[in-house]
Tab-separated table of C-alpha atoms in Angstrom:
chain	number	residue	atom	x	y	z
A	1	UNK	CA	-52.993	108.437	356.310
A	2	UNK	CA	-55.937	109.716	354.328
A	3	UNK	CA	-53.588	112.937	353.826
A	4	UNK	CA	-50.490	110.948	352.488
A	5	UNK	CA	-52.537	109.399	350.598
A	6	UNK	CA	-53.828	112.377	349.193
A	7	UNK	CA	-50.478	113.655	348.115
A	8	UNK	CA	-48.392	110.147	347.148
A	9	UNK	CA	-51.285	110.158	344.261
A	10	UNK	CA	-50.323	112.064	342.050
A	11	UNK	CA	-47.190	110.079	341.647
A	12	UNK	CA	-48.939	106.558	341.756
A	13	UNK	CA	-51.052	108.294	338.729
A	14	UNK	CA	-48.407	109.779	336.347
A	15	UNK	CA	-46.596	106.223	336.862
A	16	UNK	CA	-49.219	104.658	334.699
A	17	UNK	CA	-49.004	107.690	332.653
A	18	UNK	CA	-45.537	106.475	331.607
A	19	UNK	CA	-46.388	103.405	330.925
A	20	UNK	CA	-48.587	104.128	328.581
A	21	UNK	CA	-46.468	106.608	326.762
A	22	UNK	CA	-43.711	104.598	326.155
A	23	UNK	CA	-44.440	100.498	326.587
A	24	UNK	CA	-45.548	100.057	322.728
A	25	UNK	CA	-42.491	101.128	321.740
A	26	UNK	CA	-40.232	98.028	323.617
A	27	UNK	CA	-42.206	96.301	320.782
A	28	UNK	CA	-42.247	98.293	317.626
A	29	UNK	CA	-42.445	94.413	316.160
A	30	UNK	CA	-46.013	93.546	317.143
A	31	UNK	CA	-47.691	96.786	316.288
A	32	UNK	CA	-46.000	96.504	313.272
A	33	UNK	CA	-47.259	93.072	312.393
A	34	UNK	CA	-51.009	93.011	313.441
A	35	UNK	CA	-51.509	96.252	311.880
A	36	UNK	CA	-48.988	95.778	308.596
A	37	UNK	CA	-47.325	98.983	309.369
A	38	UNK	CA	-43.261	99.922	308.620
A	39	UNK	CA	-41.008	100.505	311.998
A	40	UNK	CA	-40.937	104.186	310.496
A	41	UNK	CA	-44.917	104.377	311.055
A	42	UNK	CA	-45.702	102.773	314.153
A	43	UNK	CA	-42.207	105.848	315.281
A	44	UNK	CA	-46.279	107.737	314.681
A	45	UNK	CA	-47.962	106.719	317.894
A	46	UNK	CA	-45.232	108.321	319.839
A	47	UNK	CA	-45.434	111.583	318.100
A	48	UNK	CA	-49.480	111.231	318.086
A	49	UNK	CA	-49.244	111.576	322.274
A	50	UNK	CA	-46.790	114.035	323.111
A	51	UNK	CA	-48.340	116.104	320.120
A	52	UNK	CA	-51.799	115.647	322.254
A	53	UNK	CA	-49.671	116.489	325.580
A	54	UNK	CA	-49.227	119.630	324.013
A	55	UNK	CA	-51.999	119.734	322.627
A	56	UNK	CA	-54.383	119.786	326.483
A	57	UNK	CA	-52.208	121.907	328.057
A	58	UNK	CA	-54.553	124.500	326.597
A	59	UNK	CA	-57.656	123.540	328.850
A	60	UNK	CA	-55.692	122.374	332.143
A	61	UNK	CA	-55.581	126.132	333.868
A	62	UNK	CA	-59.360	125.943	333.023
A	63	UNK	CA	-59.254	123.061	334.489
A	64	UNK	CA	-57.689	123.339	337.071
A	65	UNK	CA	-59.845	126.673	337.914
A	66	UNK	CA	-63.409	124.764	337.816
A	67	UNK	CA	-62.365	121.844	340.061
A	68	UNK	CA	-60.154	120.446	342.533
A	69	UNK	CA	-57.315	118.385	341.106
A	70	UNK	CA	-58.588	115.447	343.295
A	71	UNK	CA	-61.583	115.749	341.417
A	72	UNK	CA	-60.136	116.573	338.427
A	73	UNK	CA	-56.811	113.583	338.810
A	74	UNK	CA	-60.383	111.099	339.585
A	75	UNK	CA	-62.033	111.814	335.898
A	76	UNK	CA	-59.130	112.407	333.967
A	77	UNK	CA	-57.859	109.014	335.460
A	78	UNK	CA	-61.657	107.486	334.393
A	79	UNK	CA	-60.652	108.323	331.181
A	80	UNK	CA	-56.737	107.179	331.026
A	81	UNK	CA	-58.565	104.120	332.217
A	82	UNK	CA	-61.015	103.843	329.632
A	83	UNK	CA	-58.310	104.202	326.201
A	84	UNK	CA	-56.075	102.654	327.573
A	85	UNK	CA	-58.318	99.532	327.643
A	86	UNK	CA	-60.451	100.590	323.696
A	87	UNK	CA	-56.080	100.982	322.609
A	88	UNK	CA	-56.076	97.075	322.842
A	89	UNK	CA	-59.182	96.865	320.304
A	90	UNK	CA	-57.919	99.189	317.748
A	91	UNK	CA	-58.690	97.387	314.295
A	92	UNK	CA	-56.270	98.953	312.449
A	93	UNK	CA	-53.671	101.288	312.417
A	94	UNK	CA	-55.657	104.413	311.942
A	95	UNK	CA	-57.845	104.051	314.782
A	96	UNK	CA	-54.365	102.982	317.092
A	97	UNK	CA	-53.470	106.582	316.151
A	98	UNK	CA	-56.564	108.295	316.439
A	99	UNK	CA	-56.830	106.739	319.783
A	100	UNK	CA	-53.476	107.601	320.520
A	101	UNK	CA	-53.756	111.257	320.181
A	102	UNK	CA	-56.848	110.695	322.192
A	103	UNK	CA	-55.170	109.208	325.509
A	104	UNK	CA	-52.342	111.761	324.734
A	105	UNK	CA	-55.287	114.243	326.225
A	106	UNK	CA	-55.934	112.786	328.949
A	107	UNK	CA	-51.832	111.686	329.819
A	108	UNK	CA	-51.190	114.938	328.669
A	109	UNK	CA	-53.501	116.756	331.173
A	110	UNK	CA	-52.654	114.342	334.251
A	111	UNK	CA	-49.148	115.169	334.055
A	112	UNK	CA	-49.467	119.007	333.913
A	113	UNK	CA	-52.869	118.791	335.703
A	114	UNK	CA	-50.603	116.026	338.654
A	115	UNK	CA	-47.673	119.099	338.957
A	116	UNK	CA	-50.167	121.532	340.234
A	117	UNK	CA	-51.729	119.426	342.570
A	118	UNK	CA	-48.326	118.674	344.066
A	119	UNK	CA	-47.290	122.673	343.586
A	120	UNK	CA	-51.080	122.869	345.946
A	121	UNK	CA	-50.106	120.794	348.800
A	122	UNK	CA	-46.091	121.504	349.259
A	123	UNK	CA	-43.925	124.450	349.295
A	124	UNK	CA	-40.341	125.644	349.204
A	125	UNK	CA	-37.817	122.588	348.818
A	126	UNK	CA	-40.665	119.879	350.314
A	127	UNK	CA	-41.928	120.397	346.310
A	128	UNK	CA	-38.654	120.851	344.207
A	129	UNK	CA	-38.277	117.077	346.181
A	130	UNK	CA	-41.784	115.685	345.450
A	131	UNK	CA	-41.353	117.286	341.135
A	132	UNK	CA	-38.771	115.792	341.323
A	133	UNK	CA	-40.205	112.035	342.451
A	134	UNK	CA	-42.974	112.963	340.797
A	135	UNK	CA	-40.718	113.704	337.423
A	136	UNK	CA	-39.195	110.216	338.370
A	137	UNK	CA	-42.018	108.433	339.139
A	138	UNK	CA	-43.490	109.144	335.558
A	139	UNK	CA	-40.165	107.183	333.796
A	140	UNK	CA	-40.048	104.763	336.460
A	141	UNK	CA	-43.809	103.461	335.016
A	142	UNK	CA	-41.964	104.371	331.243
A	143	UNK	CA	-39.516	101.898	332.264
A	144	UNK	CA	-41.809	99.471	333.633
A	145	UNK	CA	-43.667	98.617	330.024
A	146	UNK	CA	-40.152	98.269	328.802
A	147	UNK	CA	-39.465	95.572	331.316
A	148	UNK	CA	-42.804	93.902	331.017
A	149	UNK	CA	-44.075	94.916	327.085
A	150	UNK	CA	-42.141	91.560	325.343
A	151	UNK	CA	-43.447	88.837	328.670
A	152	UNK	CA	-47.232	90.075	328.167
A	153	UNK	CA	-46.610	89.880	324.439
A	154	UNK	CA	-46.049	86.295	324.604
A	155	UNK	CA	-48.306	85.533	327.153
A	156	UNK	CA	-51.300	87.508	326.167
A	157	UNK	CA	-50.538	87.867	321.707
A	158	UNK	CA	-50.883	91.246	322.432
A	159	UNK	CA	-53.559	92.211	325.252
A	160	UNK	CA	-52.475	94.840	327.880
A	161	UNK	CA	-49.220	96.395	326.228
A	162	UNK	CA	-51.762	99.422	326.366
A	163	UNK	CA	-54.774	97.987	328.648
A	164	UNK	CA	-52.800	97.067	331.880
A	165	UNK	CA	-52.580	101.479	331.928
A	166	UNK	CA	-56.065	100.519	333.745
A	167	UNK	CA	-55.005	98.714	336.367
A	168	UNK	CA	-52.716	100.651	337.004
A	169	UNK	CA	-54.851	103.891	337.809
A	170	UNK	CA	-56.683	102.082	340.599
A	171	UNK	CA	-54.405	103.024	343.591
A	172	UNK	CA	-53.779	106.190	342.335
A	173	UNK	CA	-58.491	106.443	341.841
A	174	UNK	CA	-59.039	104.660	345.473
A	175	UNK	CA	-56.292	107.323	346.988
A	176	UNK	CA	-58.157	109.801	345.441
A	177	UNK	CA	-61.656	109.423	346.102
A	178	UNK	CA	-62.076	109.625	350.391
A	179	UNK	CA	-60.445	113.309	349.165
A	180	UNK	CA	-62.794	114.118	346.162
A	181	UNK	CA	-65.329	116.920	348.130
A	182	UNK	CA	-62.284	118.176	349.993
A	183	UNK	CA	-61.196	121.764	349.165
A	184	UNK	CA	-57.596	121.467	350.327
A	185	UNK	CA	-56.849	121.095	346.778
A	186	UNK	CA	-58.759	123.660	344.768
A	187	UNK	CA	-56.366	127.206	343.257
A	188	UNK	CA	-56.170	130.664	345.374
A	189	UNK	CA	-55.908	132.337	342.279
A	190	UNK	CA	-59.034	132.857	339.350
A	191	UNK	CA	-58.026	130.848	335.887
A	192	UNK	CA	-55.560	133.984	333.642
A	193	UNK	CA	-54.109	131.525	330.639
A	194	UNK	CA	-51.329	131.224	329.093
A	195	UNK	CA	-52.251	135.475	328.467
A	196	UNK	CA	-50.267	136.029	332.788
A	197	UNK	CA	-47.577	133.675	332.618
A	198	UNK	CA	-46.562	134.383	329.021
A	199	UNK	CA	-45.744	138.241	330.763
A	200	UNK	CA	-43.371	136.142	333.151
A	201	UNK	CA	-39.569	136.388	332.883
A	202	UNK	CA	-39.222	133.490	335.125
A	203	UNK	CA	-42.276	131.191	333.293
A	204	UNK	CA	-40.248	131.713	330.485
A	205	UNK	CA	-37.024	130.713	331.709
A	206	UNK	CA	-38.502	127.147	332.729
A	207	UNK	CA	-39.335	126.999	329.851
A	208	UNK	CA	-36.618	127.148	328.321
A	209	UNK	CA	-34.680	125.205	330.202
A	210	UNK	CA	-37.722	122.258	330.021
A	211	UNK	CA	-37.273	122.802	326.418
A	212	UNK	CA	-33.878	121.944	326.596
A	213	UNK	CA	-33.637	119.095	328.955
A	214	UNK	CA	-36.726	117.238	327.417
A	215	UNK	CA	-35.463	117.406	324.108
A	216	UNK	CA	-32.165	116.439	325.107
A	217	UNK	CA	-33.929	112.662	327.311
A	218	UNK	CA	-36.705	112.659	324.362
A	219	UNK	CA	-33.370	112.371	321.823
A	220	UNK	CA	-31.244	109.669	324.456
A	221	UNK	CA	-34.252	107.726	325.152
A	222	UNK	CA	-35.171	107.201	321.732
A	223	UNK	CA	-31.357	106.730	319.438
A	224	UNK	CA	-29.560	104.866	322.241
A	225	UNK	CA	-30.455	101.563	321.221
A	226	UNK	CA	-29.131	102.218	318.192
A	227	UNK	CA	-26.600	104.805	319.078
A	228	UNK	CA	-24.487	102.162	321.706
A	229	UNK	CA	-25.420	99.117	318.708
A	230	UNK	CA	-23.195	101.232	316.714
A	231	UNK	CA	-20.388	101.193	319.197
A	232	UNK	CA	-21.559	97.018	319.746
A	233	UNK	CA	-23.214	97.102	322.934
A	234	UNK	CA	-26.545	95.383	323.024
A	235	UNK	CA	-29.231	95.082	325.959
A	236	UNK	CA	-32.106	96.412	328.087
A	237	UNK	CA	-30.668	99.688	326.823
A	238	UNK	CA	-34.244	101.883	326.874
A	239	UNK	CA	-35.029	100.529	330.005
A	240	UNK	CA	-31.793	101.260	332.039
A	241	UNK	CA	-31.646	104.944	330.494
A	242	UNK	CA	-35.489	105.538	331.945
A	243	UNK	CA	-34.041	104.114	335.377
A	244	UNK	CA	-31.516	106.472	335.473
A	245	UNK	CA	-33.968	109.670	334.309
A	246	UNK	CA	-35.279	108.630	337.853
A	247	UNK	CA	-32.101	108.334	339.842
A	248	UNK	CA	-31.532	110.878	337.993
A	249	UNK	CA	-35.213	113.285	338.797
A	250	UNK	CA	-35.548	111.932	341.884
A	251	UNK	CA	-32.012	112.673	342.902
A	252	UNK	CA	-32.630	115.974	341.655
A	253	UNK	CA	-35.136	116.971	343.844
A	254	UNK	CA	-34.029	115.372	346.908
A	255	UNK	CA	-30.687	117.507	346.816
A	256	UNK	CA	-32.252	121.255	347.160
A	257	UNK	CA	-34.963	119.063	350.086
A	258	UNK	CA	-31.415	118.302	352.333
A	259	UNK	CA	-29.152	120.975	351.303
A	260	UNK	CA	-30.929	123.731	350.790
A	261	UNK	CA	-29.845	124.458	346.995
A	262	UNK	CA	-31.955	126.786	344.862
A	263	UNK	CA	-34.374	125.983	342.399
A	264	UNK	CA	-32.420	127.964	339.435
A	265	UNK	CA	-28.775	127.301	341.219
A	266	UNK	CA	-29.809	122.655	340.181
A	267	UNK	CA	-31.530	124.035	336.897
A	268	UNK	CA	-27.797	126.186	336.225
A	269	UNK	CA	-25.547	124.299	337.367
A	270	UNK	CA	-26.743	120.492	335.994
A	271	UNK	CA	-27.770	122.132	332.942
A	272	UNK	CA	-24.231	122.736	332.753
A	273	UNK	CA	-22.738	119.677	333.155
A	274	UNK	CA	-25.206	118.296	330.311
A	275	UNK	CA	-24.178	121.108	328.140
A	276	UNK	CA	-20.156	119.571	328.430
A	277	UNK	CA	-21.510	115.719	328.448
A	278	UNK	CA	-22.871	116.966	324.509
A	279	UNK	CA	-19.526	117.931	323.748
A	280	UNK	CA	-17.466	115.899	325.101
A	281	UNK	CA	-19.657	113.305	323.244
A	282	UNK	CA	-17.613	114.944	319.980
A	283	UNK	CA	-13.934	113.771	321.348
A	284	UNK	CA	-13.449	110.983	320.056
A	285	UNK	CA	-12.678	108.100	322.275
A	286	UNK	CA	-14.515	104.568	322.973
A	287	UNK	CA	-14.904	105.572	327.181
A	288	UNK	CA	-16.281	108.731	326.618
A	289	UNK	CA	-18.689	107.743	323.339
A	290	UNK	CA	-19.740	104.868	325.813
A	291	UNK	CA	-19.655	106.932	329.684
A	292	UNK	CA	-20.771	110.633	327.786
A	293	UNK	CA	-24.772	109.428	326.966
A	294	UNK	CA	-25.218	107.778	330.723
A	295	UNK	CA	-23.535	111.445	332.257
A	296	UNK	CA	-26.149	113.413	330.207
A	297	UNK	CA	-28.878	112.099	330.776
A	298	UNK	CA	-27.983	111.949	334.488
A	299	UNK	CA	-27.710	115.788	334.667
A	300	UNK	CA	-30.717	116.425	332.358
A	301	UNK	CA	-33.045	113.626	334.480
A	302	UNK	CA	-31.237	116.289	338.004
A	303	UNK	CA	-33.328	119.575	337.484
A	304	UNK	CA	-36.501	117.774	337.090
A	305	UNK	CA	-38.030	118.542	339.989
A	306	UNK	CA	-36.488	122.431	340.019
A	307	UNK	CA	-38.026	123.509	336.444
A	308	UNK	CA	-41.123	122.016	338.242
A	309	UNK	CA	-41.024	124.181	340.866
A	310	UNK	CA	-39.664	127.061	339.382
A	311	UNK	CA	-42.144	127.676	337.414
A	312	UNK	CA	-44.830	126.676	339.607
A	313	UNK	CA	-43.309	129.251	342.564
A	314	UNK	CA	-43.403	132.237	339.891
A	315	UNK	CA	-47.442	132.840	339.837
A	316	UNK	CA	-50.480	132.478	341.054
A	317	UNK	CA	-51.169	130.733	337.880
A	318	UNK	CA	-49.195	127.686	338.927
A	319	UNK	CA	-51.527	125.494	336.823
A	320	UNK	CA	-51.138	127.960	334.111
A	321	UNK	CA	-47.469	127.794	334.858
A	322	UNK	CA	-47.022	124.381	334.816
A	323	UNK	CA	-49.132	123.943	331.683
A	324	UNK	CA	-46.788	125.938	329.566
A	325	UNK	CA	-44.300	124.473	330.755
A	326	UNK	CA	-44.959	120.880	329.530
A	327	UNK	CA	-46.067	122.620	326.386
A	328	UNK	CA	-43.223	123.822	325.204
A	329	UNK	CA	-41.172	120.554	326.212
A	330	UNK	CA	-43.285	118.370	324.852
A	331	UNK	CA	-42.716	120.335	321.169
A	332	UNK	CA	-38.575	119.534	321.222
A	333	UNK	CA	-39.929	116.164	322.554
A	334	UNK	CA	-41.380	116.255	319.236
A	335	UNK	CA	-39.135	118.246	317.088
A	336	UNK	CA	-35.758	116.786	318.365
A	337	UNK	CA	-35.787	112.852	317.173
A	338	UNK	CA	-37.158	113.868	314.342
A	339	UNK	CA	-34.091	115.913	313.695
A	340	UNK	CA	-32.409	113.332	314.721
A	341	UNK	CA	-33.268	111.032	312.356
A	342	UNK	CA	-32.924	112.829	309.731
A	343	UNK	CA	-29.694	113.889	310.727
A	344	UNK	CA	-27.925	109.833	311.522
A	345	UNK	CA	-29.737	109.191	307.802
A	346	UNK	CA	-27.502	112.101	306.010
A	347	UNK	CA	-24.627	112.184	308.056
A	348	UNK	CA	-24.638	108.581	309.906
A	349	UNK	CA	-23.515	110.064	313.180
A	350	UNK	CA	-25.417	112.511	315.752
A	351	UNK	CA	-22.253	115.209	316.004
A	352	UNK	CA	-24.836	117.961	314.481
A	353	UNK	CA	-27.170	116.692	317.230
A	354	UNK	CA	-25.164	116.549	319.947
A	355	UNK	CA	-23.628	120.671	319.564
A	356	UNK	CA	-27.821	121.564	319.057
A	357	UNK	CA	-28.332	119.810	322.379
A	358	UNK	CA	-25.373	121.523	323.841
A	359	UNK	CA	-26.151	124.731	322.659
A	360	UNK	CA	-29.778	124.765	323.750
A	361	UNK	CA	-28.440	123.364	327.674
A	362	UNK	CA	-25.944	125.910	327.495
A	363	UNK	CA	-28.411	128.975	326.707
A	364	UNK	CA	-31.020	127.031	329.493
A	365	UNK	CA	-27.912	127.496	332.585
A	366	UNK	CA	-27.269	131.296	331.119
A	367	UNK	CA	-30.743	131.951	331.582
A	368	UNK	CA	-31.435	129.806	335.008
A	369	UNK	CA	-28.718	131.754	336.360
A	370	UNK	CA	-30.197	135.546	335.857
A	371	UNK	CA	-33.270	134.233	338.526
A	372	UNK	CA	-30.942	133.434	340.812
């Protein structure tokens, strides 16, 4: 049982990260009303967190080399919990932005250190499966946030929108605590920093694939409500999209473990499917317009675990490799939604965005094919 708690703790931890990352997005009206901000300004809260996700990766390798990932996760979960509570007491939009940025440092490190923890405890196909489940728990936390945010605001007036991320982290802390002095999650190589992994072609391919898949995922997540609004379709679409992504990430890892499909093949085939789905969205047909985004979301979610394991297995510097992948993906996650907003404002549609995403996914597919 204790071995299982060590193995599954990062999955529980990243669920809490997913909750805090996305929950405020479900109640932009509440945030705007409380701080006297515009809905557009509220969007900066996501950018603040994602930019910090990128910056945090600069110290991830050093952190996981100095301490075991178990010890690092315990410290980061404590910071996450404290900042999650502090976020709900922010007196102004400016202080909220600062706190979101500070929380993003903890959240970004939890994401990459948690993935390193998984990489150190699993090998081969089992690692791919667990990385997929790990990614699925991140999006499941986001879906939980979208479903829970409005009831929380109705019940408490707003407290808990972020602060619930603290009690959600407690099970992970309890699971890790008995192992805090153990060495099973210690690194086997000295810190080599980004300089080492930047020379590794497989890691760079994994980073490109993550840019393509996470860029597509974040763009779909951000604009899915507006997209379906234009088609006259309403409902809890953000939660539905995140649930779809959760299922896709978990399924992708299971395919590898059960049928022995290599990481490179999974990435190559699924990113090609994603590219075709976005090209299909250029066709003026309502059925395609309705089904296409869901097909695309599943396609870009399936390779999550394979991309992480592709990077981690390519070098002894697994933390630096995963940090590089996470950093590159989150740069795309900041840039692509902004680009999409500009395109939609100037053209009234998404055709140019679909072309860019299709091109990125096709490039990722071809690059992954070369590593097989």
